[in-house]
Each structure stands twice: as C-alpha cells, then as structure tokens.
Amino acid sequence: MAVHSKGDGLYDGPIVDAHHHWWDTALGRHPWLKGQSGPVLGQSCLPHDYLRAATGYDLRASVHVEAGWDPDDPQGEIAWLDSLPRPEGIAARYVAYADLASPDVEATLAALARNKRVTGVRAIVSWHPDPSMSRVTERHLMMNTDWRAGLSCLEPLGFSLDLLMSPWQVDDACDLFASFPGIRFAINHCSSPFERSTEGMAAWAEGLKRLASAPNAFLKISDLVAYDPDWTEESLTTVARACLAAFGARRCMLGSDHPVATLHATFHQTYEHFRRVFSDLSQEEQLALFASNATEFYRVPSHPCEE
C-alpha cells in the first residue's frame, strides 16, 4: 500500500478499519438490541449504511467483529455476513463468537475455521466493580480452567483472540498472555478507560504499559468515546497518545467501532481525530496504524485471489 500524507502531516492514505459491526434489526437475532430505540441501536446497520458513513475516505478493507448475535448460533452470524453484498475488501475478515468455556467449543471453532474469512474469535470478559457496568459476573474469568481449555483450541487453527477487558483485570490478562505465547491477542477499545479521574486515568495508563510488555498483545485504538461521552479533543488525545506510547505504532490498530461509536461520535469525527492526533508520526508509522497493522494481524488479503 502506498503511503500518503498532506503537507500538514494529516494522513490521506488507505484505511483498513480494524473493528466494526453490522446488524439487521428485522431479523431479531441480536438479543441485546431487542427493545432498543433511537437512530443507532434501534436501526439496522448494513454494508450500504457503513459505506455511506465512511464516504470521503480511502476505505480499502475492514474487519467485522461479532455483534452479539444469538450465542447459541455462532454459525448463523457467519452465514448471514456471507450473504451480504458489498465491495471487495469490506468485511474481508470476521472475528466470530464462540463460548470458550463450553464443552462443545472445539467443534464450534472447527466449524468456524471452515470459513476462510474467520481469523479469530472475541471474548467479552469486561468486569467492573459496579455490577451495572460489568459485562460478566466473574472478575477472574480469564483464569477459569474451562475457559482457558477452550482458548487453547485457538492456536492450532491459527486464530487470534479479540479481548474486551477492563483495567481491573490487567493482572489476569498479563498472566493469560504469558500462558499462551502462541496466540495473538487484540485488546479492544483501548482497554476500556472507565475511570476518568486523574487517579483512574493514571492507573489505566500504567496498566497499558504492563499489557504492552507481552509481545503477543496488540491494542485497538477504537471507540474512544465509549467511556468519554462528553469528550473533547483534548480528552480523546490523552487516551490515543497513551495507547501509542505504551504499544508503539507497530502494535496498535485503528478501528471505527461503527455503528456503536456513533452514539457519541460519527465515523468522520473518529477518523478526523485519528488523522490529527497522529499527524506528527512518520508516513510509515501512520500507514501501520491506519492500515497495515490490521492487514497483517487479521491476514486481510491484498488481492481477491488471496481469498
């Protein structure tokens, strides 16, 4: 991929979106969306909606991350994604769902692996001291024996693990990364900086450095607004630069988290911020962040014949 930047350093080259979602509310296959209303969670987001949001950018490829489809039917989401018409490269790779603690996980993963677009699965393990903000009830799920047994099935398939975790789980995550050196991990959404106080942000940033000490850990700089709905340019920059400082330009990927992030910021706002905050980097570093890191991590094909 060619590297482009304007005279002011703003990146103007190809984009590979490392994290986005699609859903069709008419199908009723996403339990968490039932009863939702409003212009984001209450409406479908399909390829044409996503591409319209990305108008004006050189969007070459993207990675679709499981979107909370019926957990009893992970194959259903993959079949549905395959049925959606879209340009070459868009949703070229899938991060699927599999219950790693299930006794049937090996068979589930084997079935997923038969689809050439599936390159990994996602585990949502995010725990918060406030139960209303937790995604799981078990803080130490990453230490669970059954869960880890399921995780061990990823490596023979060449699968990566997308991980949505919280700052309270850094110890467990570091142990996990060290215990499975043959698996690559993509930490979602900047490792979820929930606590916005000075102390909370300092603890989060220190946690990032510890996570980054594992060579098989990568970070998605994505949905900066999820934990900062009243964001400012300065507040977003603080998070983005801390991520870059911890993981470096070669182990970070940029993702839109469209359409979820549009609860608080448009696709355009997200990528314009990325362009500004990383404008001081070299052209090669910008290309890595915006495109090539995601391409390499998810094995996104450069040409249709590579599918």
PDB file of C-alpha atoms in Angstrom:
ATOM      1  CA  MET A   1       0.000   0.000   0.000  1.00  0.00           C
ATOM      2  CA  ALA A   2       1.246   3.459  -0.877  1.00  0.00           C
ATOM      3  CA  VAL A   3       1.835   5.976   1.887  1.00  0.00           C
ATOM      4  CA  HIS A   4       0.192   9.377   1.624  1.00  0.00           C
ATOM      5  CA  SER A   5       0.089  12.407   3.877  1.00  0.00           C
ATOM      6  CA  LYS A   6      -0.669  16.026   3.233  1.00  0.00           C
ATOM      7  CA  GLY A   7       1.746  18.880   3.793  1.00  0.00           C
ATOM      8  CA  ASP A   8       0.358  19.333   7.294  1.00  0.00           C
ATOM      9  CA  GLY A   9       1.119  15.716   8.136  1.00  0.00           C
ATOM     10  CA  LEU A  10      -2.517  14.602   8.017  1.00  0.00           C
ATOM     11  CA  TYR A  11      -2.775  11.033   6.788  1.00  0.00           C
ATOM     12  CA  ASP A  12      -4.502  10.726   3.426  1.00  0.00           C
ATOM     13  CA  GLY A  13      -3.840   7.115   2.539  1.00  0.00           C
ATOM     14  CA  PRO A  14      -5.633   3.760   2.606  1.00  0.00           C
ATOM     15  CA  ILE A  15      -7.666   2.682   5.624  1.00  0.00           C
ATOM     16  CA  VAL A  16      -8.300  -0.812   6.928  1.00  0.00           C
ATOM     17  CA  ASP A  17     -10.934  -0.485   9.636  1.00  0.00           C
ATOM     18  CA  ALA A  18      -9.953  -2.992  12.323  1.00  0.00           C
ATOM     19  CA  HIS A  19     -13.294  -3.077  14.132  1.00  0.00           C
ATOM     20  CA  HIS A  20     -16.903  -2.577  13.064  1.00  0.00           C
ATOM     21  CA  HIS A  21     -20.296  -4.276  13.309  1.00  0.00           C
ATOM     22  CA  TRP A  22     -23.364  -4.940  11.181  1.00  0.00           C
ATOM     23  CA  TRP A  23     -26.855  -5.985  12.213  1.00  0.00           C
ATOM     24  CA  ASP A  24     -30.366  -6.164  10.827  1.00  0.00           C
ATOM     25  CA  THR A  25     -32.962  -5.392  13.483  1.00  0.00           C
ATOM     26  CA  ALA A  26     -35.673  -7.025  11.357  1.00  0.00           C
ATOM     27  CA  LEU A  27     -34.059 -10.425  11.885  1.00  0.00           C
ATOM     28  CA  GLY A  28     -34.340 -10.308  15.662  1.00  0.00           C
ATOM     29  CA  ARG A  29     -31.100 -12.293  16.018  1.00  0.00           C
ATOM     30  CA  HIS A  30     -29.270  -9.889  18.345  1.00  0.00           C
ATOM     31  CA  PRO A  31     -30.813 -10.294  21.834  1.00  0.00           C
ATOM     32  CA  TRP A  32     -29.182  -7.169  23.248  1.00  0.00           C
ATOM     33  CA  LEU A  33     -30.808  -4.987  20.581  1.00  0.00           C
ATOM     34  CA  LYS A  34     -34.364  -6.098  21.303  1.00  0.00           C
ATOM     35  CA  GLY A  35     -36.366  -3.200  22.692  1.00  0.00           C
ATOM     36  CA  GLN A  36     -33.696  -0.661  21.729  1.00  0.00           C
ATOM     37  CA  SER A  37     -34.768   2.578  20.075  1.00  0.00           C
ATOM     38  CA  GLY A  38     -33.083   5.598  18.579  1.00  0.00           C
ATOM     39  CA  PRO A  39     -31.038   6.236  15.450  1.00  0.00           C
ATOM     40  CA  VAL A  40     -28.148   3.910  16.372  1.00  0.00           C
ATOM     41  CA  LEU A  41     -29.153   0.828  18.363  1.00  0.00           C
ATOM     42  CA  GLY A  42     -32.742   0.937  17.180  1.00  0.00           C
ATOM     43  CA  GLN A  43     -31.870   0.787  13.490  1.00  0.00           C
ATOM     44  CA  SER A  44     -30.150  -1.679  11.213  1.00  0.00           C
ATOM     45  CA  CYS A  45     -26.585  -1.130  10.106  1.00  0.00           C
ATOM     46  CA  LEU A  46     -25.830  -2.908   6.847  1.00  0.00           C
ATOM     47  CA  PRO A  47     -22.986  -2.594   4.329  1.00  0.00           C
ATOM     48  CA  HIS A  48     -24.503   0.363   2.488  1.00  0.00           C
ATOM     49  CA  ASP A  49     -25.005   2.222   5.784  1.00  0.00           C
ATOM     50  CA  TYR A  50     -21.412   1.583   6.805  1.00  0.00           C
ATOM     51  CA  LEU A  51     -20.024   2.655   3.444  1.00  0.00           C
ATOM     52  CA  ARG A  52     -22.122   5.808   3.467  1.00  0.00           C
ATOM     53  CA  ALA A  53     -20.684   6.719   6.870  1.00  0.00           C
ATOM     54  CA  ALA A  54     -17.161   6.206   5.504  1.00  0.00           C
ATOM     55  CA  THR A  55     -17.699   8.422   2.453  1.00  0.00           C
ATOM     56  CA  GLY A  56     -14.648  10.536   1.688  1.00  0.00           C
ATOM     57  CA  TYR A  57     -12.080   8.056   2.991  1.00  0.00           C
ATOM     58  CA  ASP A  58      -9.973   5.557   1.081  1.00  0.00           C
ATOM     59  CA  LEU A  59     -11.510   2.572   2.846  1.00  0.00           C
ATOM     60  CA  ARG A  60      -9.751  -0.426   1.312  1.00  0.00           C
ATOM     61  CA  ALA A  61     -10.815  -3.171   3.702  1.00  0.00           C
ATOM     62  CA  SER A  62     -12.399  -3.864   7.060  1.00  0.00           C
ATOM     63  CA  VAL A  63     -12.757  -6.450   9.805  1.00  0.00           C
ATOM     64  CA  HIS A  64     -16.209  -7.357  11.077  1.00  0.00           C
ATOM     65  CA  VAL A  65     -16.335  -8.191  14.784  1.00  0.00           C
ATOM     66  CA  GLU A  66     -19.139 -10.321  16.202  1.00  0.00           C
ATOM     67  CA  ALA A  67     -22.065  -8.127  17.144  1.00  0.00           C
ATOM     68  CA  GLY A  68     -23.883 -10.020  19.866  1.00  0.00           C
ATOM     69  CA  TRP A  69     -25.751 -12.447  17.614  1.00  0.00           C
ATOM     70  CA  ASP A  70     -27.694 -15.268  19.290  1.00  0.00           C
ATOM     71  CA  PRO A  71     -24.893 -17.020  21.234  1.00  0.00           C
ATOM     72  CA  ASP A  72     -26.430 -20.432  20.576  1.00  0.00           C
ATOM     73  CA  ASP A  73     -25.937 -19.966  16.828  1.00  0.00           C
ATOM     74  CA  PRO A  74     -22.479 -18.526  16.078  1.00  0.00           C
ATOM     75  CA  GLN A  75     -22.560 -20.083  12.611  1.00  0.00           C
ATOM     76  CA  GLY A  76     -25.716 -18.140  11.851  1.00  0.00           C
ATOM     77  CA  GLU A  77     -23.938 -14.802  12.041  1.00  0.00           C
ATOM     78  CA  ILE A  78     -21.184 -16.003   9.718  1.00  0.00           C
ATOM     79  CA  ALA A  79     -23.668 -17.319   7.148  1.00  0.00           C
ATOM     80  CA  TRP A  80     -25.600 -14.052   7.322  1.00  0.00           C
ATOM     81  CA  LEU A  81     -22.442 -11.992   6.819  1.00  0.00           C
ATOM     82  CA  ASP A  82     -21.517 -14.087   3.806  1.00  0.00           C
ATOM     83  CA  SER A  83     -24.927 -13.356   2.287  1.00  0.00           C
ATOM     84  CA  LEU A  84     -24.493  -9.574   2.385  1.00  0.00           C
ATOM     85  CA  PRO A  85     -23.401  -7.977  -0.902  1.00  0.00           C
ATOM     86  CA  ARG A  86     -20.597  -5.442  -0.547  1.00  0.00           C
ATOM     87  CA  PRO A  87     -17.431  -4.315  -2.337  1.00  0.00           C
ATOM     88  CA  GLU A  88     -14.309  -6.459  -2.320  1.00  0.00           C
ATOM     89  CA  GLY A  89     -12.338  -5.992   0.878  1.00  0.00           C
ATOM     90  CA  ILE A  90     -15.207  -4.787   3.053  1.00  0.00           C
ATOM     91  CA  ALA A  91     -15.682  -7.240   5.921  1.00  0.00           C
ATOM     92  CA  ALA A  92     -12.913  -9.268   4.318  1.00  0.00           C
ATOM     93  CA  ARG A  93     -12.246 -10.904   7.666  1.00  0.00           C
ATOM     94  CA  TYR A  94     -14.527 -11.926  10.522  1.00  0.00           C
ATOM     95  CA  VAL A  95     -13.923 -12.111  14.256  1.00  0.00           C
ATOM     96  CA  ALA A  96     -16.558 -14.613  15.329  1.00  0.00           C
ATOM     97  CA  TYR A  97     -18.184 -15.592  18.611  1.00  0.00           C
ATOM     98  CA  ALA A  98     -17.533 -18.816  20.497  1.00  0.00           C
ATOM     99  CA  ASP A  99     -18.182 -19.638  24.142  1.00  0.00           C
ATOM    100  CA  LEU A 100     -14.696 -20.660  25.215  1.00  0.00           C
ATOM    101  CA  ALA A 101     -15.969 -22.300  28.401  1.00  0.00           C
ATOM    102  CA  SER A 102     -18.418 -24.543  26.548  1.00  0.00           C
ATOM    103  CA  PRO A 103     -17.696 -28.284  26.345  1.00  0.00           C
ATOM    104  CA  ASP A 104     -18.544 -28.003  22.638  1.00  0.00           C
ATOM    105  CA  VAL A 105     -16.085 -25.211  21.917  1.00  0.00           C
ATOM    106  CA  GLU A 106     -13.632 -27.340  19.927  1.00  0.00           C
ATOM    107  CA  ALA A 107     -16.347 -28.392  17.485  1.00  0.00           C
ATOM    108  CA  THR A 108     -17.662 -24.826  17.276  1.00  0.00           C
ATOM    109  CA  LEU A 109     -14.215 -23.465  16.448  1.00  0.00           C
ATOM    110  CA  ALA A 110     -13.577 -26.187  13.885  1.00  0.00           C
ATOM    111  CA  ALA A 111     -16.823 -25.282  12.139  1.00  0.00           C
ATOM    112  CA  LEU A 112     -15.931 -21.583  12.178  1.00  0.00           C
ATOM    113  CA  ALA A 113     -12.495 -22.333  10.758  1.00  0.00           C
ATOM    114  CA  ARG A 114     -14.060 -23.817   7.647  1.00  0.00           C
ATOM    115  CA  ASN A 115     -14.919 -20.274   6.590  1.00  0.00           C
ATOM    116  CA  LYS A 116     -11.774 -18.676   5.162  1.00  0.00           C
ATOM    117  CA  ARG A 117     -12.847 -15.236   6.360  1.00  0.00           C
ATOM    118  CA  VAL A 118     -12.877 -16.196  10.043  1.00  0.00           C
ATOM    119  CA  THR A 119      -9.472 -15.484  11.581  1.00  0.00           C
ATOM    120  CA  GLY A 120     -10.349 -15.402  15.266  1.00  0.00           C
ATOM    121  CA  VAL A 121     -12.980 -15.022  17.936  1.00  0.00           C
ATOM    122  CA  ARG A 122     -13.832 -12.396  20.510  1.00  0.00           C
ATOM    123  CA  ALA A 123     -14.217 -12.842  24.253  1.00  0.00           C
ATOM    124  CA  ILE A 124     -16.055 -10.189  26.263  1.00  0.00           C
ATOM    125  CA  VAL A 125     -14.726 -10.555  29.799  1.00  0.00           C
ATOM    126  CA  SER A 126     -15.023  -6.928  30.954  1.00  0.00           C
ATOM    127  CA  TRP A 127     -15.647  -6.713  34.707  1.00  0.00           C
ATOM    128  CA  HIS A 128     -16.378  -3.557  36.723  1.00  0.00           C
ATOM    129  CA  PRO A 129     -16.773  -3.094  40.498  1.00  0.00           C
ATOM    130  CA  ASP A 130     -20.231  -1.701  39.757  1.00  0.00           C
ATOM    131  CA  PRO A 131     -22.296  -4.710  38.603  1.00  0.00           C
ATOM    132  CA  SER A 132     -24.439  -2.477  36.401  1.00  0.00           C
ATOM    133  CA  MET A 133     -21.346  -1.688  34.314  1.00  0.00           C
ATOM    134  CA  SER A 134     -19.958  -5.220  34.128  1.00  0.00           C
ATOM    135  CA  ARG A 135     -20.309  -7.400  31.065  1.00  0.00           C
ATOM    136  CA  VAL A 136     -19.619 -10.541  33.119  1.00  0.00           C
ATOM    137  CA  THR A 137     -20.208 -11.601  36.718  1.00  0.00           C
ATOM    138  CA  GLU A 138     -16.860 -13.363  37.149  1.00  0.00           C
ATOM    139  CA  ARG A 139     -13.944 -10.957  37.528  1.00  0.00           C
ATOM    140  CA  HIS A 140     -11.346 -13.678  37.011  1.00  0.00           C
ATOM    141  CA  LEU A 141     -12.902 -15.377  34.003  1.00  0.00           C
ATOM    142  CA  MET A 142      -9.554 -15.291  32.205  1.00  0.00           C
ATOM    143  CA  MET A 143      -8.174 -17.566  34.931  1.00  0.00           C
ATOM    144  CA  ASN A 144     -11.022 -20.073  34.656  1.00  0.00           C
ATOM    145  CA  THR A 145      -9.755 -23.573  33.819  1.00  0.00           C
ATOM    146  CA  ASP A 146     -12.559 -24.434  31.401  1.00  0.00           C
ATOM    147  CA  TRP A 147     -12.291 -21.057  29.674  1.00  0.00           C
ATOM    148  CA  ARG A 148      -8.549 -21.495  29.204  1.00  0.00           C
ATOM    149  CA  ALA A 149      -9.045 -25.009  27.892  1.00  0.00           C
ATOM    150  CA  GLY A 150     -11.273 -23.561  25.204  1.00  0.00           C
ATOM    151  CA  LEU A 151      -8.756 -20.837  24.476  1.00  0.00           C
ATOM    152  CA  SER A 152      -6.059 -23.446  23.885  1.00  0.00           C
ATOM    153  CA  CYS A 153      -8.039 -24.647  20.863  1.00  0.00           C
ATOM    154  CA  LEU A 154      -7.344 -21.378  19.022  1.00  0.00           C
ATOM    155  CA  GLU A 155      -3.644 -21.865  18.391  1.00  0.00           C
ATOM    156  CA  PRO A 156      -3.850 -24.999  16.195  1.00  0.00           C
ATOM    157  CA  LEU A 157      -6.332 -23.125  13.993  1.00  0.00           C
ATOM    158  CA  GLY A 158      -4.172 -20.014  13.748  1.00  0.00           C
ATOM    159  CA  PHE A 159      -6.934 -17.989  15.387  1.00  0.00           C
ATOM    160  CA  SER A 160      -6.369 -14.786  17.336  1.00  0.00           C
ATOM    161  CA  LEU A 161      -8.429 -13.604  20.301  1.00  0.00           C
ATOM    162  CA  ASP A 162     -10.082 -10.207  20.456  1.00  0.00           C
ATOM    163  CA  LEU A 163     -10.415  -9.327  24.128  1.00  0.00           C
ATOM    164  CA  LEU A 164     -12.770  -6.772  25.663  1.00  0.00           C
ATOM    165  CA  MET A 165     -11.454  -6.342  29.203  1.00  0.00           C
ATOM    166  CA  SER A 166     -11.239  -3.680  31.901  1.00  0.00           C
ATOM    167  CA  PRO A 167      -8.393  -2.050  33.856  1.00  0.00           C
ATOM    168  CA  TRP A 168      -9.288  -4.164  36.908  1.00  0.00           C
ATOM    169  CA  GLN A 169      -8.227  -7.271  35.006  1.00  0.00           C
ATOM    170  CA  VAL A 170      -4.693  -6.345  33.971  1.00  0.00           C
ATOM    171  CA  ASP A 171      -3.078  -8.939  36.254  1.00  0.00           C
ATOM    172  CA  ASP A 172      -5.179 -11.730  34.785  1.00  0.00           C
ATOM    173  CA  ALA A 173      -4.597 -10.541  31.220  1.00  0.00           C
ATOM    174  CA  CYS A 174      -0.828 -10.412  31.687  1.00  0.00           C
ATOM    175  CA  ASP A 175      -0.902 -13.953  33.060  1.00  0.00           C
ATOM    176  CA  LEU A 176      -3.047 -15.013  30.108  1.00  0.00           C
ATOM    177  CA  PHE A 177      -0.715 -13.550  27.501  1.00  0.00           C
ATOM    178  CA  ALA A 178       2.298 -15.225  29.127  1.00  0.00           C
ATOM    179  CA  SER A 179       0.488 -18.559  29.396  1.00  0.00           C
ATOM    180  CA  PHE A 180      -0.434 -18.623  25.698  1.00  0.00           C
ATOM    181  CA  PRO A 181       2.572 -17.173  23.835  1.00  0.00           C
ATOM    182  CA  GLY A 182       1.453 -18.781  20.574  1.00  0.00           C
ATOM    183  CA  ILE A 183      -1.834 -16.853  20.461  1.00  0.00           C
ATOM    184  CA  ARG A 184      -2.052 -13.222  19.397  1.00  0.00           C
ATOM    185  CA  PHE A 185      -4.410 -11.035  21.416  1.00  0.00           C
ATOM    186  CA  ALA A 186      -6.121  -7.832  20.259  1.00  0.00           C
ATOM    187  CA  ILE A 187      -7.240  -5.781  23.245  1.00  0.00           C
ATOM    188  CA  ASN A 188     -10.389  -3.902  22.263  1.00  0.00           C
ATOM    189  CA  HIS A 189     -11.249  -0.244  22.780  1.00  0.00           C
ATOM    190  CA  CYS A 190      -8.046   0.989  24.434  1.00  0.00           C
ATOM    191  CA  SER A 191      -8.506  -1.459  27.330  1.00  0.00           C
ATOM    192  CA  SER A 192     -11.634   0.395  28.457  1.00  0.00           C
ATOM    193  CA  PRO A 193     -10.598   3.531  30.391  1.00  0.00           C
ATOM    194  CA  PHE A 194     -13.712   3.673  32.579  1.00  0.00           C
ATOM    195  CA  GLU A 195     -12.406   5.847  35.413  1.00  0.00           C
ATOM    196  CA  ARG A 196     -11.898   9.412  34.192  1.00  0.00           C
ATOM    197  CA  SER A 197     -10.440  10.882  37.389  1.00  0.00           C
ATOM    198  CA  THR A 198      -6.750  11.800  37.417  1.00  0.00           C
ATOM    199  CA  GLU A 199      -6.025   8.745  39.541  1.00  0.00           C
ATOM    200  CA  GLY A 200      -8.175   6.480  37.400  1.00  0.00           C
ATOM    201  CA  MET A 201      -6.541   7.570  34.164  1.00  0.00           C
ATOM    202  CA  ALA A 202      -3.073   7.171  35.666  1.00  0.00           C
ATOM    203  CA  ALA A 203      -3.892   3.619  36.765  1.00  0.00           C
ATOM    204  CA  TRP A 204      -5.304   2.825  33.322  1.00  0.00           C
ATOM    205  CA  ALA A 205      -2.183   4.176  31.575  1.00  0.00           C
ATOM    206  CA  GLU A 206       0.080   2.175  33.867  1.00  0.00           C
ATOM    207  CA  GLY A 207      -1.990  -0.905  33.086  1.00  0.00           C
ATOM    208  CA  LEU A 208      -1.477  -0.310  29.369  1.00  0.00           C
ATOM    209  CA  LYS A 209       2.286  -0.399  29.842  1.00  0.00           C
ATOM    210  CA  ARG A 210       2.045  -3.711  31.661  1.00  0.00           C
ATOM    211  CA  LEU A 211      -0.176  -5.189  28.960  1.00  0.00           C
ATOM    212  CA  ALA A 212       2.214  -3.976  26.274  1.00  0.00           C
ATOM    213  CA  SER A 213       5.101  -5.869  27.878  1.00  0.00           C
ATOM    214  CA  ALA A 214       3.685  -9.040  26.296  1.00  0.00           C
ATOM    215  CA  PRO A 215       4.944  -9.330  22.703  1.00  0.00           C
ATOM    216  CA  ASN A 216       1.796 -11.186  21.616  1.00  0.00           C
ATOM    217  CA  ALA A 217      -0.538  -8.404  22.797  1.00  0.00           C
ATOM    218  CA  PHE A 218      -1.830  -5.753  20.389  1.00  0.00           C
ATOM    219  CA  LEU A 219      -4.172  -2.829  21.033  1.00  0.00           C
ATOM    220  CA  LYS A 220      -7.136  -1.448  19.157  1.00  0.00           C
ATOM    221  CA  ILE A 221      -7.440   2.310  19.430  1.00  0.00           C
ATOM    222  CA  SER A 222     -11.170   2.308  18.898  1.00  0.00           C
ATOM    223  CA  ASP A 223     -14.368   3.798  20.310  1.00  0.00           C
ATOM    224  CA  LEU A 224     -12.529   6.416  22.351  1.00  0.00           C
ATOM    225  CA  VAL A 225     -15.909   7.957  23.129  1.00  0.00           C
ATOM    226  CA  ALA A 226     -17.450   4.867  24.744  1.00  0.00           C
ATOM    227  CA  TYR A 227     -16.036   5.800  28.136  1.00  0.00           C
ATOM    228  CA  ASP A 228     -15.955   9.538  27.431  1.00  0.00           C
ATOM    229  CA  PRO A 229     -19.381  10.569  26.064  1.00  0.00           C
ATOM    230  CA  ASP A 230     -18.767  14.259  26.834  1.00  0.00           C
ATOM    231  CA  TRP A 231     -15.455  14.141  25.022  1.00  0.00           C
ATOM    232  CA  THR A 232     -13.245  16.992  23.958  1.00  0.00           C
ATOM    233  CA  GLU A 233     -10.364  16.972  21.513  1.00  0.00           C
ATOM    234  CA  GLU A 234      -8.003  17.065  24.480  1.00  0.00           C
ATOM    235  CA  SER A 235      -9.622  14.165  26.312  1.00  0.00           C
ATOM    236  CA  LEU A 236      -9.556  11.928  23.241  1.00  0.00           C
ATOM    237  CA  THR A 237      -5.970  12.879  22.508  1.00  0.00           C
ATOM    238  CA  THR A 238      -4.889  11.940  26.028  1.00  0.00           C
ATOM    239  CA  VAL A 239      -6.196   8.410  25.546  1.00  0.00           C
ATOM    240  CA  ALA A 240      -4.917   7.949  21.994  1.00  0.00           C
ATOM    241  CA  ARG A 241      -1.409   9.140  22.818  1.00  0.00           C
ATOM    242  CA  ALA A 242      -1.203   6.974  25.944  1.00  0.00           C
ATOM    243  CA  CYS A 243      -2.123   3.964  23.813  1.00  0.00           C
ATOM    244  CA  LEU A 244       0.554   4.826  21.281  1.00  0.00           C
ATOM    245  CA  ALA A 245       3.161   5.442  23.986  1.00  0.00           C
ATOM    246  CA  ALA A 246       2.527   2.041  25.546  1.00  0.00           C
ATOM    247  CA  PHE A 247       2.216  -0.194  22.492  1.00  0.00           C
ATOM    248  CA  GLY A 248       4.015   1.754  19.779  1.00  0.00           C
ATOM    249  CA  ALA A 249       2.946   2.332  16.203  1.00  0.00           C
ATOM    250  CA  ARG A 250       3.594  -1.286  15.178  1.00  0.00           C
ATOM    251  CA  ARG A 251       1.231  -2.888  17.697  1.00  0.00           C
ATOM    252  CA  CYS A 252      -1.774  -0.553  17.530  1.00  0.00           C
ATOM    253  CA  MET A 253      -4.683  -0.756  15.097  1.00  0.00           C
ATOM    254  CA  LEU A 254      -7.327   1.884  14.448  1.00  0.00           C
ATOM    255  CA  GLY A 255     -10.980   0.906  14.386  1.00  0.00           C
ATOM    256  CA  SER A 256     -14.227   2.812  13.964  1.00  0.00           C
ATOM    257  CA  ASP A 257     -16.433   0.568  16.124  1.00  0.00           C
ATOM    258  CA  HIS A 258     -19.174   1.676  13.753  1.00  0.00           C
ATOM    259  CA  PRO A 259     -22.058   1.980  14.409  1.00  0.00           C
ATOM    260  CA  VAL A 260     -21.763   1.662  18.224  1.00  0.00           C
ATOM    261  CA  ALA A 261     -19.374   4.605  18.477  1.00  0.00           C
ATOM    262  CA  THR A 262     -21.885   6.821  16.680  1.00  0.00           C
ATOM    263  CA  LEU A 263     -23.813   7.033  19.922  1.00  0.00           C
ATOM    264  CA  HIS A 264     -21.305   9.793  20.673  1.00  0.00           C
ATOM    265  CA  ALA A 265     -19.240  10.499  17.518  1.00  0.00           C
ATOM    266  CA  THR A 266     -19.621   9.994  13.778  1.00  0.00           C
ATOM    267  CA  PHE A 267     -17.289   7.925  11.624  1.00  0.00           C
ATOM    268  CA  HIS A 268     -15.993  11.209  10.223  1.00  0.00           C
ATOM    269  CA  GLN A 269     -15.286  12.647  13.676  1.00  0.00           C
ATOM    270  CA  THR A 270     -13.493   9.462  14.689  1.00  0.00           C
ATOM    271  CA  TYR A 271     -11.170   9.363  11.709  1.00  0.00           C
ATOM    272  CA  GLU A 272     -10.550  13.091  11.588  1.00  0.00           C
ATOM    273  CA  HIS A 273      -9.394  12.850  15.187  1.00  0.00           C
ATOM    274  CA  PHE A 274      -7.123   9.943  14.287  1.00  0.00           C
ATOM    275  CA  ARG A 275      -5.647  12.000  11.441  1.00  0.00           C
ATOM    276  CA  ARG A 276      -4.963  14.962  13.703  1.00  0.00           C
ATOM    277  CA  VAL A 277      -3.644  13.154  16.745  1.00  0.00           C
ATOM    278  CA  PHE A 278      -1.189  11.038  14.745  1.00  0.00           C
ATOM    279  CA  SER A 279      -0.133  13.723  12.252  1.00  0.00           C
ATOM    280  CA  ASP A 280       3.327  14.016  13.818  1.00  0.00           C
ATOM    281  CA  LEU A 281       4.215  10.400  13.072  1.00  0.00           C
ATOM    282  CA  SER A 282       6.237   9.298  10.078  1.00  0.00           C
ATOM    283  CA  GLN A 283       4.409   8.218   6.938  1.00  0.00           C
ATOM    284  CA  GLU A 284       5.362   4.606   7.608  1.00  0.00           C
ATOM    285  CA  GLU A 285       4.032   4.768  11.172  1.00  0.00           C
ATOM    286  CA  GLN A 286       0.786   6.341  10.005  1.00  0.00           C
ATOM    287  CA  LEU A 287       0.326   3.642   7.382  1.00  0.00           C
ATOM    288  CA  ALA A 288       0.910   0.994  10.040  1.00  0.00           C
ATOM    289  CA  LEU A 289      -1.746   2.464  12.328  1.00  0.00           C
ATOM    290  CA  PHE A 290      -4.362   3.163   9.678  1.00  0.00           C
ATOM    291  CA  ALA A 291      -3.962   0.061   7.543  1.00  0.00           C
ATOM    292  CA  SER A 292      -1.029  -2.328   7.530  1.00  0.00           C
ATOM    293  CA  ASN A 293      -1.120  -3.491  11.161  1.00  0.00           C
ATOM    294  CA  ALA A 294      -4.727  -4.648  10.823  1.00  0.00           C
ATOM    295  CA  THR A 295      -3.940  -6.165   7.433  1.00  0.00           C
ATOM    296  CA  GLU A 296      -1.151  -8.251   8.928  1.00  0.00           C
ATOM    297  CA  PHE A 297      -2.887  -9.149  12.195  1.00  0.00           C
ATOM    298  CA  TYR A 298      -6.072 -10.378  10.518  1.00  0.00           C
ATOM    299  CA  ARG A 299      -4.389 -11.626   7.336  1.00  0.00           C
ATOM    300  CA  VAL A 300      -6.537  -9.369   5.178  1.00  0.00           C
ATOM    301  CA  PRO A 301      -5.888 -10.234   1.517  1.00  0.00           C
ATOM    302  CA  SER A 302      -4.414  -7.572  -0.711  1.00  0.00           C
ATOM    303  CA  HIS A 303      -5.963  -9.122  -3.808  1.00  0.00           C
ATOM    304  CA  PRO A 304      -9.124 -11.179  -4.389  1.00  0.00           C
ATOM    305  CA  CYS A 305      -7.048 -14.173  -5.486  1.00  0.00           C
ATOM    306  CA  GLU A 306      -5.646 -14.397  -1.959  1.00  0.00           C
ATOM    307  CA  GLU A 307      -9.086 -15.257  -0.545  1.00  0.00           C
TER     308      GLU A 307
END
